[in-house]
GROMACS .gro file of N, CA and C in nm:
model
  450
    1UNK      N    1  -4.038   0.979  -2.351
    1UNK     CA    2  -3.892   0.962  -2.328
    1UNK      C    3  -3.876   0.830  -2.338
    2UNK      N    4  -3.952   0.731  -2.303
    2UNK     CA    5  -3.941   0.587  -2.358
    2UNK      C    6  -3.944   0.579  -2.509
    3UNK      N    7  -4.022   0.606  -2.560
    3UNK     CA    8  -3.956   0.571  -2.736
    3UNK      C    9  -3.786   0.674  -2.807
    4UNK      N   10  -3.746   0.779  -2.694
    4UNK     CA   11  -3.611   0.765  -2.711
    4UNK      C   12  -3.545   0.733  -2.616
    5UNK      N   13  -3.621   0.674  -2.570
    5UNK     CA   14  -3.464   0.592  -2.469
    5UNK      C   15  -3.443   0.439  -2.579
    6UNK      N   16  -3.570   0.397  -2.584
    6UNK     CA   17  -3.596   0.294  -2.699
    6UNK      C   18  -3.488   0.296  -2.840
    7UNK      N   19  -3.506   0.390  -2.910
    7UNK     CA   20  -3.412   0.499  -3.025
    7UNK      C   21  -3.288   0.452  -3.008
    8UNK      N   22  -3.239   0.489  -2.926
    8UNK     CA   23  -3.077   0.565  -2.833
    8UNK      C   24  -3.090   0.432  -2.729
    9UNK      N   25  -3.078   0.327  -2.682
    9UNK     CA   26  -3.055   0.214  -2.597
    9UNK      C   27  -2.900   0.203  -2.663
   10UNK      N   28  -2.912   0.175  -2.804
   10UNK     CA   29  -2.705   0.147  -2.760
   10UNK      C   30  -2.596   0.259  -2.743
   11UNK      N   31  -2.687   0.300  -2.805
   11UNK     CA   32  -2.582   0.439  -2.694
   11UNK      C   33  -2.582   0.537  -2.675
   12UNK      N   34  -2.698   0.480  -2.548
   12UNK     CA   35  -2.711   0.541  -2.390
   12UNK      C   36  -2.648   0.374  -2.320
   13UNK      N   37  -2.683   0.256  -2.344
   13UNK     CA   38  -2.640   0.131  -2.261
   13UNK      C   39  -2.530   0.054  -2.305
   14UNK      N   40  -2.454   0.028  -2.264
   14UNK     CA   41  -2.338  -0.067  -2.277
   14UNK      C   42  -2.386  -0.199  -2.222
   15UNK      N   43  -2.317  -0.299  -2.293
   15UNK     CA   44  -2.347  -0.436  -2.174
   15UNK      C   45  -2.253  -0.465  -2.100
   16UNK      N   46  -2.292  -0.524  -1.916
   16UNK     CA   47  -2.180  -0.550  -1.843
   16UNK      C   48  -2.054  -0.636  -1.870
   17UNK      N   49  -1.999  -0.599  -1.791
   17UNK     CA   50  -1.785  -0.663  -1.845
   17UNK      C   51  -1.834  -0.776  -1.683
   18UNK      N   52  -1.807  -0.894  -1.680
   18UNK     CA   53  -1.746  -0.985  -1.647
   18UNK      C   54  -1.655  -0.990  -1.580
   19UNK      N   55  -1.575  -1.013  -1.532
   19UNK     CA   56  -1.431  -1.009  -1.399
   19UNK      C   57  -1.476  -1.065  -1.345
   20UNK      N   58  -1.376  -1.191  -1.371
   20UNK     CA   59  -1.346  -1.321  -1.210
   20UNK      C   60  -1.190  -1.228  -1.185
   21UNK      N   61  -1.231  -1.211  -1.045
   21UNK     CA   62  -1.181  -1.141  -0.923
   21UNK      C   63  -1.180  -1.265  -0.796
   22UNK      N   64  -1.039  -1.264  -0.717
   22UNK     CA   65  -1.038  -1.385  -0.677
   22UNK      C   66  -1.044  -1.412  -0.579
   23UNK      N   67  -1.193  -1.272  -0.493
   23UNK     CA   68  -1.260  -1.285  -0.478
   23UNK      C   69  -1.438  -1.365  -0.485
   24UNK      N   70  -1.447  -1.401  -0.624
   24UNK     CA   71  -1.532  -1.460  -0.717
   24UNK      C   72  -1.545  -1.343  -0.833
   25UNK      N   73  -1.615  -1.420  -0.949
   25UNK     CA   74  -1.716  -1.285  -1.011
   25UNK      C   75  -1.735  -1.178  -0.983
   26UNK      N   76  -1.747  -1.048  -0.990
   26UNK     CA   77  -1.766  -0.942  -1.018
   26UNK      C   78  -1.830  -0.887  -1.201
   27UNK      N   79  -1.983  -0.805  -1.163
   27UNK     CA   80  -1.989  -0.755  -1.284
   27UNK      C   81  -1.926  -0.596  -1.222
   28UNK      N   82  -1.924  -0.543  -1.398
   28UNK     CA   83  -1.933  -0.417  -1.401
   28UNK      C   84  -1.991  -0.349  -1.469
   29UNK      N   85  -2.105  -0.296  -1.472
   29UNK     CA   86  -2.143  -0.158  -1.536
   29UNK      C   87  -2.133  -0.035  -1.607
   30UNK      N   88  -1.969  -0.025  -1.699
   30UNK     CA   89  -1.939   0.095  -1.725
   30UNK      C   90  -2.090   0.179  -1.809
   31UNK      N   91  -1.988   0.305  -1.778
   31UNK     CA   92  -2.070   0.447  -1.785
   31UNK      C   93  -2.043   0.484  -1.931
   32UNK      N   94  -2.204   0.599  -2.014
   32UNK     CA   95  -2.161   0.523  -2.134
   32UNK      C   96  -2.120   0.741  -2.193
   33UNK      N   97  -2.117   0.793  -2.067
   33UNK     CA   98  -2.088   0.883  -2.040
   33UNK      C   99  -1.952   0.982  -1.921
   34UNK      N  100  -1.884   1.062  -1.976
   34UNK     CA  101  -1.854   1.065  -1.860
   34UNK      C  102  -1.866   1.139  -1.685
   35UNK      N  103  -1.927   1.096  -1.713
   35UNK     CA  104  -2.001   1.169  -1.612
   35UNK      C  105  -1.942   1.304  -1.499
   36UNK      N  106  -1.808   1.193  -1.454
   36UNK     CA  107  -1.762   1.253  -1.337
   36UNK      C  108  -1.655   1.372  -1.369
   37UNK      N  109  -1.614   1.368  -1.452
   37UNK     CA  110  -1.603   1.534  -1.576
   37UNK      C  111  -1.698   1.612  -1.598
   38UNK      N  112  -1.822   1.538  -1.603
   38UNK     CA  113  -1.891   1.659  -1.687
   38UNK      C  114  -1.893   1.665  -1.491
   39UNK      N  115  -1.919   1.661  -1.419
   39UNK     CA  116  -1.996   1.702  -1.286
   39UNK      C  117  -1.886   1.804  -1.270
   40UNK      N  118  -1.743   1.757  -1.254
   40UNK     CA  119  -1.661   1.851  -1.206
   40UNK      C  120  -1.698   2.017  -1.375
   41UNK      N  121  -1.699   2.009  -1.428
   41UNK     CA  122  -1.693   2.096  -1.489
   41UNK      C  123  -1.757   2.196  -1.472
   42UNK      N  124  -1.949   2.138  -1.444
   42UNK     CA  125  -2.043   2.232  -1.371
   42UNK      C  126  -1.966   2.280  -1.241
   43UNK      N  127  -1.914   2.214  -1.200
   43UNK     CA  128  -1.875   2.270  -1.077
   43UNK      C  129  -1.842   2.373  -1.044
   44UNK      N  130  -1.712   2.381  -1.208
   44UNK     CA  131  -1.632   2.469  -1.260
   44UNK      C  132  -1.711   2.583  -1.293
   45UNK      N  133  -1.787   2.553  -1.373
   45UNK     CA  134  -1.900   2.674  -1.427
   45UNK      C  135  -1.957   2.778  -1.325
   46UNK      N  136  -2.044   2.660  -1.264
   46UNK     CA  137  -2.056   2.734  -1.082
   46UNK      C  138  -2.034   2.845  -1.049
   47UNK      N  139  -1.928   2.785  -1.006
   47UNK     CA  140  -1.829   2.848  -0.906
   47UNK      C  141  -1.789   2.965  -0.959
   48UNK      N  142  -1.737   3.009  -1.129
   48UNK     CA  143  -1.660   3.063  -1.162
   48UNK      C  144  -1.776   3.239  -1.225
   49UNK      N  145  -1.865   3.161  -1.194
   49UNK     CA  146  -2.037   3.306  -1.232
   49UNK      C  147  -2.076   3.317  -1.067
   50UNK      N  148  -2.032   3.248  -0.962
   50UNK     CA  149  -2.051   3.329  -0.827
   50UNK      C  150  -1.916   3.439  -0.848
   51UNK      N  151  -1.799   3.406  -0.848
   51UNK     CA  152  -1.704   3.478  -0.868
   51UNK      C  153  -1.682   3.616  -0.959
   52UNK      N  154  -1.712   3.557  -1.079
   52UNK     CA  155  -1.711   3.699  -1.167
   52UNK      C  156  -1.790   3.726  -1.222
   53UNK      N  157  -1.947   3.642  -1.233
   53UNK     CA  158  -2.049   3.731  -1.252
   53UNK      C  159  -2.083   3.727  -1.448
   54UNK      N  160  -1.988   3.616  -1.521
   54UNK     CA  161  -1.983   3.608  -1.628
   54UNK      C  162  -2.059   3.460  -1.631
   55UNK      N  163  -2.014   3.477  -1.786
   55UNK     CA  164  -2.100   3.371  -1.806
   55UNK      C  165  -1.971   3.191  -1.835
   56UNK      N  166  -1.868   3.322  -1.936
   56UNK     CA  167  -1.766   3.235  -2.015
   56UNK      C  168  -1.703   3.202  -1.940
   57UNK      N  169  -1.667   3.087  -1.938
   57UNK     CA  170  -1.466   3.045  -1.921
   57UNK      C  171  -1.416   3.032  -1.911
   58UNK      N  172  -1.435   3.098  -2.063
   58UNK     CA  173  -1.272   3.087  -2.179
   58UNK      C  174  -1.097   3.078  -2.049
   59UNK      N  175  -1.172   3.328  -2.044
   59UNK     CA  176  -1.013   3.298  -1.896
   59UNK      C  177  -0.997   3.220  -1.828
   60UNK      N  178  -1.087   3.209  -1.785
   60UNK     CA  179  -1.074   3.033  -1.644
   60UNK      C  180  -1.012   2.986  -1.701
   61UNK      N  181  -0.996   2.917  -1.787
   61UNK     CA  182  -0.928   2.776  -1.871
   61UNK      C  183  -0.816   2.791  -1.836
   62UNK      N  184  -0.835   2.879  -1.957
   62UNK     CA  185  -0.699   2.924  -2.037
   62UNK      C  186  -0.569   2.906  -1.940
   63UNK      N  187  -0.644   3.016  -1.757
   63UNK     CA  188  -0.521   3.052  -1.706
   63UNK      C  189  -0.527   2.895  -1.555
   64UNK      N  190  -0.591   2.848  -1.555
   64UNK     CA  191  -0.614   2.718  -1.442
   64UNK      C  192  -0.473   2.635  -1.461
   65UNK      N  193  -0.472   2.618  -1.317
   65UNK     CA  194  -0.350   2.566  -1.333
   65UNK      C  195  -0.352   2.425  -1.347
   66UNK      N  196  -0.266   2.319  -1.406
   66UNK     CA  197  -0.254   2.185  -1.396
   66UNK      C  198  -0.245   2.129  -1.321
   67UNK      N  199  -0.257   2.174  -1.225
   67UNK     CA  200  -0.267   2.044  -1.070
   67UNK      C  201  -0.407   2.097  -1.027
   68UNK      N  202  -0.516   2.167  -1.113
   68UNK     CA  203  -0.618   2.197  -1.007
   68UNK      C  204  -0.722   2.106  -1.048
   69UNK      N  205  -0.679   1.950  -1.105
   69UNK     CA  206  -0.794   1.826  -1.064
   69UNK      C  207  -0.722   1.778  -0.996
   70UNK      N  208  -0.638   1.820  -0.973
   70UNK     CA  209  -0.505   1.719  -0.792
   70UNK      C  210  -0.602   1.762  -0.666
   71UNK      N  211  -0.619   1.887  -0.735
   71UNK     CA  212  -0.644   1.961  -0.568
   71UNK      C  213  -0.832   1.897  -0.491
   72UNK      N  214  -0.873   1.906  -0.682
   72UNK     CA  215  -1.050   1.912  -0.646
   72UNK      C  216  -1.037   1.640  -0.584
   73UNK      N  217  -0.897   1.680  -0.593
   73UNK     CA  218  -0.957   1.501  -0.614
   73UNK      C  219  -0.921   1.467  -0.464
   74UNK      N  220  -0.923   1.620  -0.358
   74UNK     CA  221  -0.830   1.578  -0.209
   74UNK      C  222  -1.024   1.585  -0.178
   75UNK      N  223  -1.183   1.567  -0.273
   75UNK     CA  224  -1.248   1.584  -0.199
   75UNK      C  225  -1.247   1.416  -0.247
   76UNK      N  226  -1.198   1.329  -0.259
   76UNK     CA  227  -1.219   1.197  -0.272
   76UNK      C  228  -1.171   1.106  -0.188
   77UNK      N  229  -1.269   1.075  -0.091
   77UNK     CA  230  -1.187   0.968   0.025
   77UNK      C  231  -1.108   0.897  -0.005
   78UNK      N  232  -1.104   0.808  -0.123
   78UNK     CA  233  -1.039   0.721  -0.179
   78UNK      C  234  -0.852   0.783  -0.206
   79UNK      N  235  -0.823   0.892  -0.237
   79UNK     CA  236  -0.775   0.975  -0.267
   79UNK      C  237  -0.670   1.010  -0.183
   80UNK      N  238  -0.764   1.057  -0.114
   80UNK     CA  239  -0.716   1.175   0.002
   80UNK      C  240  -0.648   1.071   0.108
   81UNK      N  241  -0.685   0.910   0.135
   81UNK     CA  242  -0.630   0.835   0.183
   81UNK      C  243  -0.434   0.790   0.119
   82UNK      N  244  -0.488   0.845   0.026
   82UNK     CA  245  -0.338   0.754   0.003
   82UNK      C  246  -0.281   0.877   0.032
   83UNK      N  247  -0.294   0.958  -0.004
   83UNK     CA  248  -0.220   1.119   0.006
   83UNK      C  249  -0.174   1.146   0.151
   84UNK      N  250  -0.308   1.112   0.225
   84UNK     CA  251  -0.254   1.090   0.371
   84UNK      C  252  -0.171   1.064   0.464
   85UNK      N  253  -0.193   0.928   0.413
   85UNK     CA  254  -0.036   0.792   0.464
   85UNK      C  255  -0.007   0.741   0.559
   86UNK      N  256  -0.173   0.751   0.669
   86UNK     CA  257  -0.188   0.730   0.732
   86UNK      C  258  -0.186   0.871   0.881
   87UNK      N  259  -0.233   0.946   0.834
   87UNK     CA  260  -0.231   1.097   0.884
   87UNK      C  261  -0.422   1.162   0.876
   88UNK      N  262  -0.428   1.255   0.997
   88UNK     CA  263  -0.583   1.219   1.028
   88UNK      C  264  -0.553   1.416   0.863
   89UNK      N  265  -0.490   1.441   0.896
   89UNK     CA  266  -0.544   1.630   0.787
   89UNK      C  267  -0.365   1.655   0.735
   90UNK      N  268  -0.425   1.726   0.587
   90UNK     CA  269  -0.286   1.770   0.480
   90UNK      C  270  -0.126   1.801   0.654
   91UNK      N  271  -0.229   1.860   0.756
   91UNK     CA  272  -0.128   1.946   0.757
   91UNK      C  273  -0.003   1.853   0.859
   92UNK      N  274  -0.075   1.715   0.925
   92UNK     CA  275   0.043   1.662   0.968
   92UNK      C  276   0.077   1.577   0.831
   93UNK      N  277   0.030   1.546   0.776
   93UNK     CA  278   0.169   1.509   0.648
   93UNK      C  279   0.231   1.557   0.578
   94UNK      N  280   0.224   1.749   0.564
   94UNK     CA  281   0.315   1.802   0.569
   94UNK      C  282   0.446   1.801   0.643
   95UNK      N  283   0.404   1.796   0.825
   95UNK     CA  284   0.493   1.731   0.945
   95UNK      C  285   0.581   1.643   0.932
   96UNK      N  286   0.539   1.545   0.856
   96UNK     CA  287   0.626   1.443   0.795
   96UNK      C  288   0.709   1.479   0.741
   97UNK      N  289   0.735   1.559   0.694
   97UNK     CA  290   0.790   1.568   0.523
   97UNK      C  291   0.976   1.681   0.630
   98UNK      N  292   1.080   1.610   0.554
   98UNK     CA  293   1.198   1.594   0.666
   98UNK      C  294   1.300   1.737   0.508
   99UNK      N  295   1.239   1.885   0.571
   99UNK     CA  296   1.310   1.979   0.533
   99UNK      C  297   1.421   2.029   0.509
  100UNK      N  298   1.475   1.891   0.600
  100UNK     CA  299   1.670   1.929   0.539
  100UNK      C  300   1.648   1.828   0.390
  101UNK      N  301   1.595   1.758   0.354
  101UNK     CA  302   1.559   1.653   0.187
  101UNK      C  303   1.561   1.762   0.154
  102UNK      N  304   1.476   1.873   0.172
  102UNK     CA  305   1.439   1.973  -0.006
  102UNK      C  306   1.499   2.039  -0.017
  103UNK      N  307   1.576   2.077   0.164
  103UNK     CA  308   1.644   2.200   0.089
  103UNK      C  309   1.795   2.133   0.032
  104UNK      N  310   1.849   2.058   0.081
  104UNK     CA  311   1.944   1.931   0.066
  104UNK      C  312   1.898   1.890  -0.158
  105UNK      N  313   1.743   1.945  -0.142
  105UNK     CA  314   1.744   1.894  -0.331
  105UNK      C  315   1.727   2.037  -0.399
  106UNK      N  316   1.649   2.093  -0.350
  106UNK     CA  317   1.690   2.217  -0.390
  106UNK      C  318   1.842   2.327  -0.412
  107UNK      N  319   1.922   2.270  -0.284
  107UNK     CA  320   2.096   2.330  -0.336
  107UNK      C  321   2.151   2.285  -0.461
  108UNK      N  322   2.059   2.101  -0.448
  108UNK     CA  323   2.153   2.039  -0.558
  108UNK      C  324   2.097   2.125  -0.726
  109UNK      N  325   1.945   2.134  -0.710
  109UNK     CA  326   1.936   2.197  -0.798
  109UNK      C  327   1.958   2.334  -0.862
  110UNK      N  328   2.001   2.398  -0.747
  110UNK     CA  329   2.099   2.576  -0.818
  110UNK      C  330   2.268   2.518  -0.857
  111UNK      N  331   2.296   2.419  -0.802
  111UNK     CA  332   2.439   2.388  -0.846
  111UNK      C  333   2.429   2.329  -0.981
  112UNK      N  334   2.313   2.301  -1.028
  112UNK     CA  335   2.313   2.235  -1.205
  112UNK      C  336   2.265   2.362  -1.268
  113UNK      N  337   2.203   2.473  -1.201
  113UNK     CA  338   2.205   2.583  -1.309
  113UNK      C  339   2.281   2.602  -1.357
  114UNK      N  340   2.229   2.653  -1.491
  114UNK     CA  341   2.359   2.661  -1.629
  114UNK      C  342   2.295   2.754  -1.663
  115UNK      N  343   2.447   2.757  -1.732
  115UNK     CA  344   2.346   2.981  -1.730
  115UNK      C  345   2.378   3.006  -1.926
  116UNK      N  346   2.305   3.005  -1.958
  116UNK     CA  347   2.248   3.043  -2.129
  116UNK      C  348   2.304   3.166  -2.182
  117UNK      N  349   2.381   3.095  -2.272
  117UNK     CA  350   2.493   3.162  -2.379
  117UNK      C  351   2.415   3.258  -2.428
  118UNK      N  352   2.508   3.391  -2.450
  118UNK     CA  353   2.374   3.541  -2.504
  118UNK      C  354   2.382   3.451  -2.634
  119UNK      N  355   2.433   3.404  -2.713
  119UNK     CA  356   2.381   3.345  -2.826
  119UNK      C  357   2.282   3.326  -2.837
  120UNK      N  358   2.223   3.176  -2.816
  120UNK     CA  359   2.075   3.094  -2.760
  120UNK      C  360   2.012   3.138  -2.725
  121UNK      N  361   2.002   3.271  -2.633
  121UNK     CA  362   1.951   3.353  -2.632
  121UNK      C  363   1.896   3.409  -2.749
  122UNK      N  364   2.013   3.456  -2.871
  122UNK     CA  365   1.931   3.541  -2.886
  122UNK      C  366   1.840   3.470  -3.029
  123UNK      N  367   1.911   3.396  -2.989
  123UNK     CA  368   1.860   3.260  -3.083
  123UNK      C  369   1.662   3.201  -3.136
  124UNK      N  370   1.656   3.223  -2.976
  124UNK     CA  371   1.540   3.232  -2.857
  124UNK      C  372   1.483   3.303  -2.886
  125UNK      N  373   1.522   3.429  -2.925
  125UNK     CA  374   1.397   3.513  -2.913
  125UNK      C  375   1.361   3.561  -3.056
  126UNK      N  376   1.432   3.521  -3.162
  126UNK     CA  377   1.420   3.509  -3.252
  126UNK      C  378   1.275   3.516  -3.344
  127UNK      N  379   1.196   3.555  -3.376
  127UNK     CA  380   1.027   3.565  -3.397
  127UNK      C  381   1.019   3.483  -3.476
  128UNK      N  382   1.073   3.389  -3.608
  128UNK     CA  383   1.038   3.290  -3.653
  128UNK      C  384   1.146   3.162  -3.649
  129UNK      N  385   1.120   3.156  -3.528
  129UNK     CA  386   1.259   3.046  -3.492
  129UNK      C  387   1.217   2.935  -3.478
  130UNK      N  388   0.992   2.889  -3.472
  130UNK     CA  389   0.948   2.779  -3.536
  130UNK      C  390   1.023   2.715  -3.680
  131UNK      N  391   0.993   2.853  -3.738
  131UNK     CA  392   1.039   2.835  -3.878
  131UNK      C  393   1.115   2.771  -3.885
  132UNK      N  394   1.188   2.830  -3.871
  132UNK     CA  395   1.357   2.821  -3.941
  132UNK      C  396   1.396   2.714  -3.892
  133UNK      N  397   1.359   2.604  -3.758
  133UNK     CA  398   1.374   2.503  -3.750
  133UNK      C  399   1.242   2.407  -3.814
  134UNK      N  400   1.201   2.437  -3.822
  134UNK     CA  401   1.116   2.323  -3.881
  134UNK      C  402   1.218   2.318  -4.013
  135UNK      N  403   1.221   2.427  -4.124
  135UNK     CA  404   1.310   2.396  -4.233
  135UNK      C  405   1.488   2.369  -4.187
  136UNK      N  406   1.518   2.378  -4.091
  136UNK     CA  407   1.607   2.283  -4.084
  136UNK      C  408   1.600   2.134  -4.052
  137UNK      N  409   1.519   2.077  -3.995
  137UNK     CA  410   1.459   2.012  -3.980
  137UNK      C  411   1.431   1.931  -4.088
  138UNK      N  412   1.334   1.981  -4.244
  138UNK     CA  413   1.326   1.918  -4.324
  138UNK      C  414   1.484   1.945  -4.453
  139UNK      N  415   1.527   1.979  -4.461
  139UNK     CA  416   1.715   1.952  -4.515
  139UNK      C  417   1.796   1.813  -4.448
  140UNK      N  418   1.748   1.882  -4.271
  140UNK     CA  419   1.811   1.737  -4.253
  140UNK      C  420   1.961   1.785  -4.153
  141UNK      N  421   1.998   1.811  -4.316
  141UNK     CA  422   2.188   1.857  -4.258
  141UNK      C  423   2.191   1.944  -4.187
  142UNK      N  424   2.196   1.955  -4.034
  142UNK     CA  425   2.155   2.074  -3.954
  142UNK      C  426   2.308   2.193  -3.955
  143UNK      N  427   2.402   2.109  -3.946
  143UNK     CA  428   2.560   2.176  -4.010
  143UNK      C  429   2.591   2.231  -4.114
  144UNK      N  430   2.466   2.232  -4.216
  144UNK     CA  431   2.524   2.301  -4.331
  144UNK      C  432   2.472   2.378  -4.324
  145UNK      N  433   2.336   2.337  -4.271
  145UNK     CA  434   2.199   2.486  -4.313
  145UNK      C  435   2.283   2.589  -4.159
  146UNK      N  436   2.362   2.613  -4.085
  146UNK     CA  437   2.378   2.669  -3.978
  146UNK      C  438   2.309   2.831  -3.974
  147UNK      N  439   2.333   2.853  -4.098
  147UNK     CA  440   2.325   3.044  -4.107
  147UNK      C  441   2.137   3.085  -4.170
  148UNK      N  442   2.103   2.933  -4.158
  148UNK     CA  443   1.920   2.958  -4.157
  148UNK      C  444   1.968   3.026  -3.981
  149UNK      N  445   2.007   2.943  -3.867
  149UNK     CA  446   1.975   3.029  -3.777
  149UNK      C  447   2.023   3.178  -3.756
  150UNK      N  448   2.113   3.251  -3.753
  150UNK     CA  449   2.178   3.355  -3.790
  150UNK      C  450   2.133   3.460  -3.797
   0.00000   0.00000   0.00000
């Protein structure tokens, strides 16, 4: 093992970074691996295996919500402190949200709801839309090439 560490020393370890702060000099030892992310995926894999009984994560990863890391961060005390903003629990924090403001925003968004014309819907449903758009952009003059979209 010592031979391996000596052989790959440069790849395993980085030099410390000296930083001067208002409280004085501070040394940071950077990690060469993304250990936090590795731990996250290891926990994710373990939990998925328990639930589904399968080893592969392909379907789970493809269907995972974009907000999963945000929820996972609730285990981080610093993140939770920022989110809670002085409250003891998430319930207390949600109670502080003014429901009238939320309803006003929702109503405003409903008013801004634009109707998509049938012509645009037809264009969107076209199976080779990306290819046609690419061709239009390559040609440069969209108005002269309107027939490509019909």
